[in-house]
Structure formats: C-alpha cells, structure tokens
Short mmCIF file of C-alpha atoms in Angstrom, two decimals:
data_model
loop_
_atom_site.label_atom_id
_atom_site.label_comp_id
_atom_site.label_asym_id
_atom_site.label_seq_id
_atom_site.Cartn_x
_atom_site.Cartn_y
_atom_site.Cartn_z
CA UNK A 57 12.27 -12.28 3.69
CA UNK A 58 13.17 -11.38 6.53
CA UNK A 59 11.73 -11.59 10.15
CA UNK A 60 11.30 -8.36 11.39
CA UNK A 61 12.79 -4.80 10.40
CA UNK A 62 13.60 -1.86 11.79
CA UNK A 63 10.48 0.98 12.56
CA UNK A 64 9.03 2.94 9.79
CA UNK A 65 8.05 5.99 10.24
CA UNK A 66 4.11 6.17 7.84
CA UNK A 67 1.95 3.93 6.34
CA UNK A 68 0.79 3.99 2.85
CA UNK A 69 -2.43 2.19 2.64
CA UNK A 70 -2.96 2.22 -1.37
CA UNK A 71 -5.95 1.97 -2.49
CA UNK A 72 -8.17 -0.41 0.16
CA UNK A 73 -11.09 0.84 -2.02
CA UNK A 74 -15.25 -1.01 -0.75
CA UNK A 75 -14.38 -1.92 -5.60
CA UNK A 76 -11.11 -3.52 -4.52
CA UNK A 77 -12.29 -5.34 -1.43
CA UNK A 78 -16.55 -5.70 -1.53
CA UNK A 79 -18.64 -7.06 -3.89
CA UNK A 80 -18.85 -9.22 -7.07
CA UNK A 81 -14.91 -6.95 -7.97
CA UNK A 82 -13.19 -7.76 -4.12
CA UNK A 83 -9.24 -9.04 -4.48
CA UNK A 84 -9.43 -13.16 -3.41
CA UNK A 85 -9.34 -13.05 0.82
CA UNK A 86 -9.96 -9.46 0.53
CA UNK A 87 -11.13 -10.04 4.39
CA UNK A 88 -8.06 -10.93 5.05
CA UNK A 89 -6.24 -8.02 3.57
CA UNK A 90 -8.72 -5.71 5.73
CA UNK A 91 -7.97 -7.24 8.86
CA UNK A 92 -3.78 -6.47 7.80
CA UNK A 93 -5.07 -3.27 6.79
CA UNK A 94 -6.45 -2.34 9.77
CA UNK A 95 -4.23 -3.81 12.65
CA UNK A 96 -1.21 -2.06 10.53
CA UNK A 97 -3.96 1.63 10.85
CA UNK A 98 -4.32 1.30 14.12
CA UNK A 99 -0.58 0.24 15.00
CA UNK A 100 0.65 3.44 12.91
CA UNK A 101 -1.90 5.18 14.83
CA UNK A 102 -0.94 4.36 18.32
CA UNK A 103 3.37 4.53 18.07
CA UNK A 104 2.16 8.30 15.97
CA UNK A 105 3.76 7.49 12.77
CA UNK A 106 2.20 9.37 9.47
CA UNK A 107 -1.44 7.95 8.10
CA UNK A 108 -1.05 7.97 4.21
CA UNK A 109 -4.44 5.89 2.57
CA UNK A 110 -3.46 6.17 -0.97
CA UNK A 111 -6.95 6.72 -2.88
CA UNK A 112 -7.28 6.03 -6.81
CA UNK A 113 -9.56 8.35 -9.46
CA UNK A 114 -10.59 5.89 -11.93
CA UNK A 115 -11.96 6.63 -15.34
CA UNK A 116 -15.11 6.92 -16.13
CA UNK A 117 -17.61 3.96 -16.30
CA UNK A 118 -14.27 2.04 -13.44
CA UNK A 119 -15.44 0.35 -9.94
CA UNK A 120 -13.23 2.98 -8.38
CA UNK A 121 -14.97 5.90 -10.80
CA UNK A 122 -14.65 9.65 -8.79
CA UNK A 123 -18.52 9.70 -6.36
CA UNK A 124 -19.34 6.26 -6.81
CA UNK A 125 -19.61 3.82 -3.98
CA UNK A 126 -16.77 1.62 -5.83
CA UNK A 127 -14.57 5.01 -5.00
CA UNK A 128 -14.60 4.85 -1.19
CA UNK A 129 -11.30 4.60 0.99
CA UNK A 130 -12.51 1.23 2.72
CA UNK A 131 -11.32 2.47 6.72
CA UNK A 132 -12.12 5.37 7.99
CA UNK A 133 -9.55 9.27 7.62
CA UNK A 134 -8.79 10.42 11.14
CA UNK A 135 -9.42 13.57 11.75
CA UNK A 136 -5.39 13.74 12.67
CA UNK A 137 -2.10 16.01 11.92
CA UNK A 138 -0.10 12.32 11.34
CA UNK A 139 -3.38 11.18 8.43
CA UNK A 140 -3.55 12.50 5.11
CA UNK A 141 -5.50 10.90 2.27
CA UNK A 142 -3.54 11.60 -1.43
CA UNK A 143 -6.49 10.88 -4.34
CA UNK A 144 -4.05 9.62 -8.15
CA UNK A 145 -5.05 9.09 -12.18
CA UNK A 146 -2.15 6.71 -12.37
CA UNK A 147 -0.47 3.35 -10.80
CA UNK A 148 2.39 5.27 -8.81
CA UNK A 149 1.46 6.77 -5.67
CA UNK A 150 3.54 9.35 -5.85
CA UNK A 151 3.15 10.29 -9.36
CA UNK A 152 1.44 14.15 -10.36
CA UNK A 153 0.54 14.07 -6.47
CA UNK A 154 2.14 15.02 -3.43
CA UNK A 155 3.13 12.37 -2.22
CA UNK A 156 6.65 12.99 -2.04
CA UNK A 157 6.24 16.16 0.03
CA UNK A 158 4.48 15.67 2.78
CA UNK A 159 6.98 12.20 3.39
CA UNK A 160 9.18 14.72 3.64
CA UNK A 161 8.20 17.96 4.60
CA UNK A 162 7.42 15.27 7.59
CA UNK A 163 10.53 13.61 8.52
CA UNK A 164 9.70 9.89 6.75
CA UNK A 165 12.61 8.47 5.85
CA UNK A 166 12.14 5.09 5.75
CA UNK A 167 7.65 3.82 5.33
CA UNK A 168 5.54 0.25 4.90
CA UNK A 169 2.68 -0.27 1.80
CA UNK A 170 0.13 -1.80 1.75
CA UNK A 171 -3.22 -1.94 -0.36
CA UNK A 172 -3.64 -3.38 -3.69
CA UNK A 173 -3.19 -4.57 -7.09
CA UNK A 174 0.35 -5.70 -5.78
CA UNK A 175 2.34 -5.99 -9.26
CA UNK A 176 0.57 -2.67 -9.94
CA UNK A 177 -0.09 0.17 -7.56
CA UNK A 178 1.33 -0.91 -4.90
CA UNK A 179 4.49 -1.79 -6.15
CA UNK A 180 4.51 1.71 -8.53
CA UNK A 181 4.23 3.10 -5.70
CA UNK A 182 6.96 0.82 -3.41
CA UNK A 183 9.15 1.07 -7.03
CA UNK A 184 9.88 5.05 -7.14
CA UNK A 185 9.97 5.16 -2.64
CA UNK A 186 12.83 2.85 -3.14
CA UNK A 187 14.25 5.22 -5.85
CA UNK A 188 13.54 7.77 -3.50
CA UNK A 189 16.01 6.53 -1.64
CA UNK A 190 13.91 5.68 0.65
CA UNK A 191 13.13 2.79 2.77
CA UNK A 192 10.89 0.31 2.04
CA UNK A 193 9.18 -2.77 4.08
CA UNK A 194 6.18 -4.19 2.65
CA UNK A 195 4.39 -7.35 4.94
CA UNK A 196 3.89 -9.84 2.46
CA UNK A 197 -0.22 -10.22 4.14
CA UNK A 198 -0.83 -7.02 3.64
CA UNK A 199 -0.76 -5.89 -0.50
CA UNK A 200 -3.18 -8.68 -3.05
CA UNK A 201 -4.17 -8.82 -6.22
CA UNK A 202 -6.61 -11.63 -8.66
CA UNK A 203 -5.74 -14.53 -10.39
CA UNK A 204 -3.85 -13.10 -13.89
CA UNK A 205 -6.12 -14.88 -16.34
CA UNK A 206 -4.79 -17.99 -18.96
CA UNK A 207 -3.81 -16.30 -22.01
CA UNK A 208 -3.94 -19.04 -24.73
CA UNK A 209 -0.27 -20.33 -26.61
CA UNK A 210 1.43 -18.21 -23.92
CA UNK A 211 -0.03 -19.93 -19.80
CA UNK A 212 -2.16 -20.96 -17.82
CA UNK A 213 -3.98 -18.65 -15.21
CA UNK A 214 -1.72 -17.82 -12.90
CA UNK A 215 -2.69 -17.61 -8.62
CA UNK A 216 -2.87 -14.05 -7.23
CA UNK A 217 -1.25 -15.66 -4.54
CA UNK A 218 1.50 -16.07 -7.02
CA UNK A 219 0.94 -12.54 -8.83
CA UNK A 220 1.94 -10.64 -5.29
CA UNK A 221 4.93 -12.39 -4.26
CA UNK A 222 6.52 -11.72 -8.03
CA UNK A 223 5.51 -7.85 -7.19
CA UNK A 224 7.53 -8.10 -4.64
CA UNK A 225 10.61 -10.35 -6.84
CA UNK A 226 10.29 -8.11 -9.03
CA UNK A 227 11.70 -4.82 -6.95
CA UNK A 228 15.31 -6.18 -5.61
CA UNK A 229 16.80 -6.84 -2.69
CA UNK A 230 16.83 -3.68 -1.27
CA UNK A 231 12.47 -4.16 -0.57
CA UNK A 232 12.07 -5.64 3.10
CA UNK A 233 9.75 -8.43 2.14
CA UNK A 234 8.22 -9.43 6.04
CA UNK A 235 6.11 -12.35 6.21
CA UNK A 236 3.37 -10.23 8.82
CA UNK A 237 1.56 -7.00 9.05
CA UNK A 238 2.17 -7.88 12.99
CA UNK A 239 6.51 -7.54 12.22
CA UNK A 240 5.45 -4.32 11.30
CA UNK A 241 7.15 -1.51 13.92
CA UNK A 242 6.19 2.09 13.85
CA UNK A 243 7.27 5.64 15.61
CA UNK A 244 6.64 8.81 14.33
CA UNK A 245 9.18 10.70 12.79
CA UNK A 246 12.00 12.54 13.72
CA UNK A 247 13.43 15.52 13.01
CA UNK A 248 15.16 15.55 9.39
CA UNK A 249 18.55 15.01 9.49
CA UNK A 250 20.64 18.03 8.48
#
C-alpha cells in the first residue's frame, strides 16, 4: 500500500445502491462505506473530476432489480456535465456499457474506484480499467463486501475484511492501493494526449 497517489481525473462509484448499504442485506460496516464514498464524491466534484455512478441492474426478484427500492442509488447524482450514471448488467462496469467511451471522451487517464462488492463488481471493473491502460487507485476503506460463509471440507467462514484485501491483492502490482479515501487526490480531466 502506498500513502498518497498523484491526482486522478475520475471517480467510479460502483453499485452503492440501497440493497447493498441499507437493511438486512447491507455489507458489514455499511455506514463507514457510505461516509467514505460520500467524502470521495464531494471532493471529486469540488476538484472538477468526473464522477461516474455505476448502477447494477439485477435479475428479476433480486434485491437490485431495476425499479425496486433496493436498486436506487444511495448517493444523489448531480445534474452536471461532469457527473453520469452508467447502468450495467454484468460485474464489469465496462462490459456492454458506454463507460470506456465516456472516460476516453472526457480525457481521463487515471481513476479511483470505490463501492461494492470488492471481489466482484469493484474488482472486475478495476481489472478492465487496468487492462485498458488506466492508472487505477483503490482506497482500501472505500470498498466493501460480505463475509464468505463456511464451506464444509474447504474452509471456515472468511471475514469480509479479508475478502476485500484479497480482491485488491489479486489485481496485481499495477493497482495503487491507498489505506484511506482521504489520501485520494482529484483533478479535472485535461485535454487528451495527442
């Protein structure tokens, strides 16, 4: 883990939806996650960075099925040219969505990723961003998941905090992991390199 990164030009807020942060199905320490993601959004807006809320469209009957209360984004989306909502059907926020084009057209070269679930949608989106050549920063205290239940004959339960750390580790050495959301620095996207 590093202490502080160079500024990033975008913040991807992955699946911070009601089903994941409120009620019985909320991730452990959901209040902390909401505070950290709100802090990141506020600072990104203030510094002119692009803010992208990635919203999962769950299957019929799922807690995040479109149009249900659990599907709603937890954070308010501002009506601004530097803020957008990208809806997705898969874990990877780039798969079948306009996210890549939005980042490219905005001149983004480096981004921060936060949200849920660490080992699923956050990791899948971060992996594609790395593969596409973006510099990716992940604040450790701004993504979360659930405990993995015990699997008889395989392992006991795996605490959510361990799952989140393994999700970071599995992304390899190109990922920049910061201990705290407060360590993420933002800047407005600049013109694209020629």
